[in-house]
XYZ file of C-alpha atoms in Angstrom:
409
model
C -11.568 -45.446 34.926
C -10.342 -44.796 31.583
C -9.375 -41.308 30.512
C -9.991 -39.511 27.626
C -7.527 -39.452 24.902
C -5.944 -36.645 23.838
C -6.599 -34.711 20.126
C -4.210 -33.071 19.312
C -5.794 -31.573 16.159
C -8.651 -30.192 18.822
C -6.365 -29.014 20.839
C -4.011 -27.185 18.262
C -7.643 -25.897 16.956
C -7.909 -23.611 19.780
C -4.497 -21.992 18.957
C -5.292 -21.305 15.618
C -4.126 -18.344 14.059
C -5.396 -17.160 10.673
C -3.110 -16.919 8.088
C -4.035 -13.367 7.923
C -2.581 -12.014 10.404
C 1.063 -12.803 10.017
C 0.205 -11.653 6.312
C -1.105 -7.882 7.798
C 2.685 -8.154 9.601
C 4.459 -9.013 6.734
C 3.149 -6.181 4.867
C 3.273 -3.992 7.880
C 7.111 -4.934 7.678
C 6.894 -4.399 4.003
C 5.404 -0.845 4.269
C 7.620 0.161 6.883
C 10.589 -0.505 4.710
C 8.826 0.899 1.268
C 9.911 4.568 1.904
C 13.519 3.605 2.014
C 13.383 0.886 -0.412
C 12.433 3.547 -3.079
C 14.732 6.220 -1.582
C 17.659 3.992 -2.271
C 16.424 1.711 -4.797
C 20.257 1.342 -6.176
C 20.654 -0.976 -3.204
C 20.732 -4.383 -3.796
C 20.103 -5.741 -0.487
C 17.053 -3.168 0.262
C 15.534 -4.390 -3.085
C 16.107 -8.169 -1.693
C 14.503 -7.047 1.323
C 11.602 -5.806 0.014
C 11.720 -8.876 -2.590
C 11.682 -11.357 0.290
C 8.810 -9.774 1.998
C 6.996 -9.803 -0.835
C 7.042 -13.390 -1.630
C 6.533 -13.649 2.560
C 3.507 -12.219 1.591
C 2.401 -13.753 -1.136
C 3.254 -17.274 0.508
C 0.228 -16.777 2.928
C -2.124 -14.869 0.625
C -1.971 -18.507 -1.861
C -1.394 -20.674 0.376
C -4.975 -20.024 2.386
C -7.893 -22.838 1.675
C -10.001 -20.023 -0.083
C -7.538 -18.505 -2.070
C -6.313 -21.952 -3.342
C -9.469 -23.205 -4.214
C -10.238 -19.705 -6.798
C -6.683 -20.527 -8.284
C -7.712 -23.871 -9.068
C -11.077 -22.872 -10.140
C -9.322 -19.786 -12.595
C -7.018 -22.372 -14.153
C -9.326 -25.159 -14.306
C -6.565 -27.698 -12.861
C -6.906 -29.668 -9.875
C -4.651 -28.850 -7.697
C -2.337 -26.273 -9.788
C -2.295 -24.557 -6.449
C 0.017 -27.120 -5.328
C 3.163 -26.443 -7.295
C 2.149 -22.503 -7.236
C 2.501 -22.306 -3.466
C 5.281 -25.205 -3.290
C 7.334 -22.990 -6.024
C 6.202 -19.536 -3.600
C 7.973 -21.122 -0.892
C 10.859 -22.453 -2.360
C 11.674 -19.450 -3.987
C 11.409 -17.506 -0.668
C 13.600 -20.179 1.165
C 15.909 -19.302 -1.729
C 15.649 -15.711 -1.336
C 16.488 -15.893 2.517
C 19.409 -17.878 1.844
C 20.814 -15.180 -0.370
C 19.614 -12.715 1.377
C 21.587 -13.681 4.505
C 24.960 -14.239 2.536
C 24.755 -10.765 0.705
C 23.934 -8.987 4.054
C 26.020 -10.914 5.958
C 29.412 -10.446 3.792
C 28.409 -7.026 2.759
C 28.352 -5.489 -0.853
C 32.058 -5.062 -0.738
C 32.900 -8.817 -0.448
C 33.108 -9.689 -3.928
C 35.392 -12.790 -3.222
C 34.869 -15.679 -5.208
C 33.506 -18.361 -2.565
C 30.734 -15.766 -2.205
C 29.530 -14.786 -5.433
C 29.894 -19.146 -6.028
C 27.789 -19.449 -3.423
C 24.856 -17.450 -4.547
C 24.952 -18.567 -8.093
C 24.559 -22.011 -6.139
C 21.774 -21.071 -4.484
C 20.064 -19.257 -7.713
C 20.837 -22.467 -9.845
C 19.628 -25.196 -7.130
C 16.426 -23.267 -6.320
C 15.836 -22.523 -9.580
C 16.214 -25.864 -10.291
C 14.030 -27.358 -8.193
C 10.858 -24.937 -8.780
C 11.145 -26.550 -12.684
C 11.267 -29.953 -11.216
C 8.094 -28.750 -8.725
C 6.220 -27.985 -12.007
C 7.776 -31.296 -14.099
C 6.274 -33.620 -11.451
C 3.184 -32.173 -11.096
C 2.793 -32.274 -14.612
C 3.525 -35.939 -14.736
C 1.700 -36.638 -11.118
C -2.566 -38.005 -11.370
C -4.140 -35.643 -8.306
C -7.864 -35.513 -9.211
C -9.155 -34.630 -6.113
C -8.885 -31.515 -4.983
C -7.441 -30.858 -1.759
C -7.435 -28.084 0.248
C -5.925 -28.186 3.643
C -3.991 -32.256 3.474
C -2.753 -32.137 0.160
C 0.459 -33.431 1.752
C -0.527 -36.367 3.499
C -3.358 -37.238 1.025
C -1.028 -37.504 -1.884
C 1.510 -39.119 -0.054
C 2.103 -42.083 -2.051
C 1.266 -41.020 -5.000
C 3.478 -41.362 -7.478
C 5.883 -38.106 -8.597
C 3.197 -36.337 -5.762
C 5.118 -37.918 -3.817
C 8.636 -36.722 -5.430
C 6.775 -33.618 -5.140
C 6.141 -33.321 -1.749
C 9.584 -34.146 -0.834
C 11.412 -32.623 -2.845
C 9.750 -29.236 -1.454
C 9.929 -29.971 2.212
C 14.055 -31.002 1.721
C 14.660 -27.329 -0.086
C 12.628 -25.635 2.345
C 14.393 -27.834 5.265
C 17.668 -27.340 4.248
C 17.643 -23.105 3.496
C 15.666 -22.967 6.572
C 18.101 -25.501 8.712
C 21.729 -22.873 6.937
C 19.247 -19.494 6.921
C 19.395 -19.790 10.572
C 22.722 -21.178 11.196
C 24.261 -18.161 9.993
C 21.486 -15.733 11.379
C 22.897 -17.107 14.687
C 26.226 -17.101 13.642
C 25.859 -13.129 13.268
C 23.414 -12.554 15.881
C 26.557 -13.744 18.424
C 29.484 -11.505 16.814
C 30.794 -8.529 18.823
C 30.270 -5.078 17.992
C 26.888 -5.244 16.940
C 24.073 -2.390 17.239
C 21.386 -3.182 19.980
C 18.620 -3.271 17.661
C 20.230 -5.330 14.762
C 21.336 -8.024 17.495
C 17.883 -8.269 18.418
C 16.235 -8.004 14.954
C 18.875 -10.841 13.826
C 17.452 -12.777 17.323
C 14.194 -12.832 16.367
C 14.666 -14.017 12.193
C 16.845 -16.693 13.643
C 14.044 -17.493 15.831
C 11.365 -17.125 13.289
C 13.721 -19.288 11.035
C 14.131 -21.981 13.431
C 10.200 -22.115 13.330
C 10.610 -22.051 10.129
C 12.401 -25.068 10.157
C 9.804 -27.289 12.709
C 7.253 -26.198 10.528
C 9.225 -28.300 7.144
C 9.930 -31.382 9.795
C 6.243 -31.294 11.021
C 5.789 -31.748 7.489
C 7.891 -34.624 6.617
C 7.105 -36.792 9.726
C 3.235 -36.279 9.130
C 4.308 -37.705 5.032
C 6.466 -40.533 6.339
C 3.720 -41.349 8.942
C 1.635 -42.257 5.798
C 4.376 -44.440 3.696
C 3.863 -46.467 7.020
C 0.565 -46.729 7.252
C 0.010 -44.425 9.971
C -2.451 -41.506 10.713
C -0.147 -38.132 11.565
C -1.957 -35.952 9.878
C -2.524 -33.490 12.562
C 1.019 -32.448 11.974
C 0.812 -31.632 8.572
C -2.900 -29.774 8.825
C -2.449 -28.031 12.689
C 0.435 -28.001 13.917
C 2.445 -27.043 10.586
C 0.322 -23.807 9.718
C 0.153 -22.633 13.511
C 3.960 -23.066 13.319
C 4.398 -21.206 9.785
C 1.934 -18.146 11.115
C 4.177 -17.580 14.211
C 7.528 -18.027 11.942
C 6.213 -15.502 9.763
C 5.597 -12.907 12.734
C 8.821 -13.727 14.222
C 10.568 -13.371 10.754
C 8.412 -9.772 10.250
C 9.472 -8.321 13.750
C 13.010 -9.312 13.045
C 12.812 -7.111 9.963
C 10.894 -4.228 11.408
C 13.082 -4.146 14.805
C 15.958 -2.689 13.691
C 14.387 0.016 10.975
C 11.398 0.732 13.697
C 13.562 1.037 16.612
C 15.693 3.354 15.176
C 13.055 5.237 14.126
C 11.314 4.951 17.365
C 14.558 6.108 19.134
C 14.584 9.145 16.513
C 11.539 10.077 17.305
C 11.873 9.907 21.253
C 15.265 12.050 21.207
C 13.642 14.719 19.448
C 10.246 14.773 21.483
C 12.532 14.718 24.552
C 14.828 17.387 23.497
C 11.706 19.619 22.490
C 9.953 18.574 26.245
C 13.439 19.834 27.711
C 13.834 23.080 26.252
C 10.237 23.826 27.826
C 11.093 26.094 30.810
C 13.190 28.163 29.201
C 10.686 28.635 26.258
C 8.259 29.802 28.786
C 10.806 31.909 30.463
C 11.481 33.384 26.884
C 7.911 33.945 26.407
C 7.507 36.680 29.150
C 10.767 38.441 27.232
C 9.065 38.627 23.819
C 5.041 38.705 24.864
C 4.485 36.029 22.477
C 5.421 32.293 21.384
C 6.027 30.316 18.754
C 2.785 30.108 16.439
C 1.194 26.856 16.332
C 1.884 24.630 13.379
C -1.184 21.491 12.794
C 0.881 19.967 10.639
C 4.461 20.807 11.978
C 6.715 17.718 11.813
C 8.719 16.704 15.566
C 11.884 18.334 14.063
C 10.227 21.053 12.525
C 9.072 21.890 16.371
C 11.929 21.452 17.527
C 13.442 23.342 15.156
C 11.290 26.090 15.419
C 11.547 25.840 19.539
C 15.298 26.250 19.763
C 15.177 29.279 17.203
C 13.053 31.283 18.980
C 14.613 30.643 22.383
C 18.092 32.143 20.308
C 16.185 34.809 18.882
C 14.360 35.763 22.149
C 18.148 35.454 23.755
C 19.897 37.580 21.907
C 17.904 41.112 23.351
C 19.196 39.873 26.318
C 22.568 40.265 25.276
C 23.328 43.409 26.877
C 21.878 42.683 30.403
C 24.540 39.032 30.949
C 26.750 40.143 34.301
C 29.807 38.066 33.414
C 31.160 38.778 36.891
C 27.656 36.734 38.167
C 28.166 34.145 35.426
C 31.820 33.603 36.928
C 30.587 33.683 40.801
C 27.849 31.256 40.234
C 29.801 28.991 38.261
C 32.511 29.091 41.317
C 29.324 28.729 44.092
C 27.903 25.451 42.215
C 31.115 24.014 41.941
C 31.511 24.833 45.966
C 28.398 23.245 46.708
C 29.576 20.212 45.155
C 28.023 20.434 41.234
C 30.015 18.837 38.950
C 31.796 21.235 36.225
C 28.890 20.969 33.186
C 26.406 21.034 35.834
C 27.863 23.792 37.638
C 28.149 26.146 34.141
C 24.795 25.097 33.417
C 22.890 26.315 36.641
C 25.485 29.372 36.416
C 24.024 30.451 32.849
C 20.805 29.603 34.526
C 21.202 32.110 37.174
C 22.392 34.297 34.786
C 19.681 34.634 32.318
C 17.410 34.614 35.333
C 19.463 38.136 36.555
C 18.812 39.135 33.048
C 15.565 39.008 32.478
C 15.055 40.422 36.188
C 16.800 43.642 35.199
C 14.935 43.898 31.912
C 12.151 44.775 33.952
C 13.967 47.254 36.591
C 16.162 49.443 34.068
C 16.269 50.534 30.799
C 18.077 48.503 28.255
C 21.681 50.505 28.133
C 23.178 51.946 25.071
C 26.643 51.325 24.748
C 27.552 48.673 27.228
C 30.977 48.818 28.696
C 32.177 44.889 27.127
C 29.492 43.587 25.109
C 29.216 39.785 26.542
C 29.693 36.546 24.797
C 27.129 34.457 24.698
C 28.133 31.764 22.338
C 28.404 28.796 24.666
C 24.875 30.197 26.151
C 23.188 29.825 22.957
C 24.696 26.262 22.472
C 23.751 25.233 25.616
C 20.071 26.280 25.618
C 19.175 22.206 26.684
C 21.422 22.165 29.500
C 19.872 25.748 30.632
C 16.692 24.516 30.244
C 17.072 21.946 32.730
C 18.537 23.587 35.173
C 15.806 25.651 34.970
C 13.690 22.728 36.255
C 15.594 22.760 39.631
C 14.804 26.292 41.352
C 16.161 24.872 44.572
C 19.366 24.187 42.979
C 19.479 27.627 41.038
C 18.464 29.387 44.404
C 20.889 28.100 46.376
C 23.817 28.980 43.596
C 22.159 32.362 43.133
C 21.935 33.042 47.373
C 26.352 31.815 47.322
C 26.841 33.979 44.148
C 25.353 37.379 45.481
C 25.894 37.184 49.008
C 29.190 38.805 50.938
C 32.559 37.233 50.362
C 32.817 37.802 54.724
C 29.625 35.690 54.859
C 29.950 32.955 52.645
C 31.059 29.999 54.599
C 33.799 28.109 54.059
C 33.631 24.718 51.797
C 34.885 22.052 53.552
């Protein structure tokens, strides 16, 4: 029995991604980094960022069969596409490189080995996009090809050149891009989300880098008279599309997850200060009005002001001598010392808003309270507030005869 053999261009057909997906990510990335791109437009490496993206971008919006064939059909050349999207990537492989070495070293590194090394990179890069253009110029490539350019112009001559000279550049920024990526992504001291963005470009670089050898063995596979093509036409653009969403997320990660983490501390601190809002409701017979369009830290904002405001009344009605007992009973039944303060204001404010209801508010108080650390401490309040087992129990200790409180052991 004889089995079947195996396609790998069928099989790599059932993976395919379209090249427009990691092109909605890139410009997902890119729009996600726009706002602060123009915010601080004076900065070199944000405009590098948002330069590199864009030629990400641009790479898969050309270098897709359909949009290849209207560029050769605009300019009436066979094939023009070719040294467009060769010079796209090359200058993007470029890009990266410097990139890297700026962000890396840091604007204030203005040694000499690192400004020669990015006038290297400029003049090499730029260098070989001219020579992309020279040999294609020179090159006969009649027949339009859409998806095997590489591997059908193999061994052509100066298509050939071409072709090489492309996949080298792109091998070689790719092959140091992610060297130091990794390089960084290992040094000590580094935020959480930047050692994880840094993971995932040297990941998407490394990618990156299969995708230009993929390449070249599917070329050399035809100077020897063999079929490889699969590589070049399958596995090479499934390769570049998951690159490209590695490369995005790496970008995104550490901007996003701040943000994200922004976001979550605020919602959180607003969620938290939710019992005592409600508590502070019943003292002023009325809330905070509701806002459609009210940003998280305008709520917030808004939240802890009227929790103050609706405080301050109460002023008057704080029992120091209680605030002092319950701090001592929490700390006797075992609460550590922020805790303990925090279910004693608890208990306090409680007592306060009790006697607002039994007696009138008094004129002229004896010692006029100070509530400073209670109105800074409104979040820790509030969470005691979520434990009325806890703030009972204090309460019960604090109130109850010294003759019957039993002894802490």
């Amino acid at each position: 029995m004889t089995l079947p053999s195996l396609d790998p261009s069928a099989l790599l057909g059932e993976l395919y991604i379209s090249f427009w997906i990691p092109t909605a990510v890139l410009t997902a990335a890119l729009v996600i980094k726009l706002p602060t791109i123009i915010r601080l437009w004076r900065d070199p490496l944000l405009r590098a960022v948002g330069g590199l993206l864009l030629l990400a971008c641009a790479v898969f919006v050309f270098c897709t069969p359909s949009t290849i064939a209207r560029v050769n059909r605009l300019v009436g050349v066979a094939n023009v596409s070719a040294p467009w999207c060769y010079s796209l990537i090359t200058a993007f492989c470029g890009s990266c490189l410097l990139l890297i070495i700026a962000w890396r070293n840091g604007l204030s590194d203005r040694s000499a080995e690192t400004r020669r090394a990015m006038r290297w990179v400029i003049s090499v890069y730029s260098g070989v996009i001219v020579a992309l253009w020279v040999l294609f110029a020179l090159a006969d490539a009649p027949v339009e090809r859409l998806r095997d350019l590489d591997t059908y112009y193999a061994n052509t001559p100066f298509m050939r050149e071409e072709i090489v000279l492309y996949l080298v550049a792109h091998s070689v920024a790719c092959l140091i891009t992610s060297r130091l990526i990794w390089n960084w992504a290992r040094t000590d001291g580094l935020d959480a989300r930047l050692r994880w963005g840094l993971k995932s470009l040297g990941a998407g670089y490394v990618l990156n880098l299969v995708f230009g050898w993929s390449k070249l063995i599917a070329v050399a596979a035809r100077w020897t008279g063999h079929d490889q093509d699969w590589l070049s036409t399958s596995f090479a653009p499934l390769v570049a599309a998951l690159s490209a969403i590695l490369i995005a997320v790496g970008f995104i990660l550490p901007h996003a997850g701040q943000y994200l983490h922004d976001r979550w501390r605020v919602r959180l601190a607003h969620h938290e200060l939710r019992p005592l809002y409600q508590l502070m409701r019943t003292v002023s017979g009325e809330g905070v009005p509701f806002l459609l369009r009210a940003t998280p830290e305008l709520r917030l904002t808004r939240r802890e002001t009227f929790i103050r405001d609706a405080l301050l009344p109460l002023a008057r009605r704080v029992d120091t001598c209680l605030g002092r007992r319950s701090y001592e009973a929490a700390l006797a039944l075992g609460h550590p010392p922020d805790r303990a303060r925090a279910l004693a204001a608890a208990v306090v404010v409680l007592d306060a808003v009790e006697a607002r209801g039994r007696t009138p508010e008094p004129s002229e108080p004896a010692e006029f309270p100070d509530t400073t650390s209670l109105l800074k401490e409104i979040g820790a309040v509030s969470r005691a507030l979520r434990h009325p087992g806890a703030l009972e129990a204090v309460r019960v200790r604090a109130t109850a005869p010294v003759a019957s409180v039993p002894a802490h052991e």
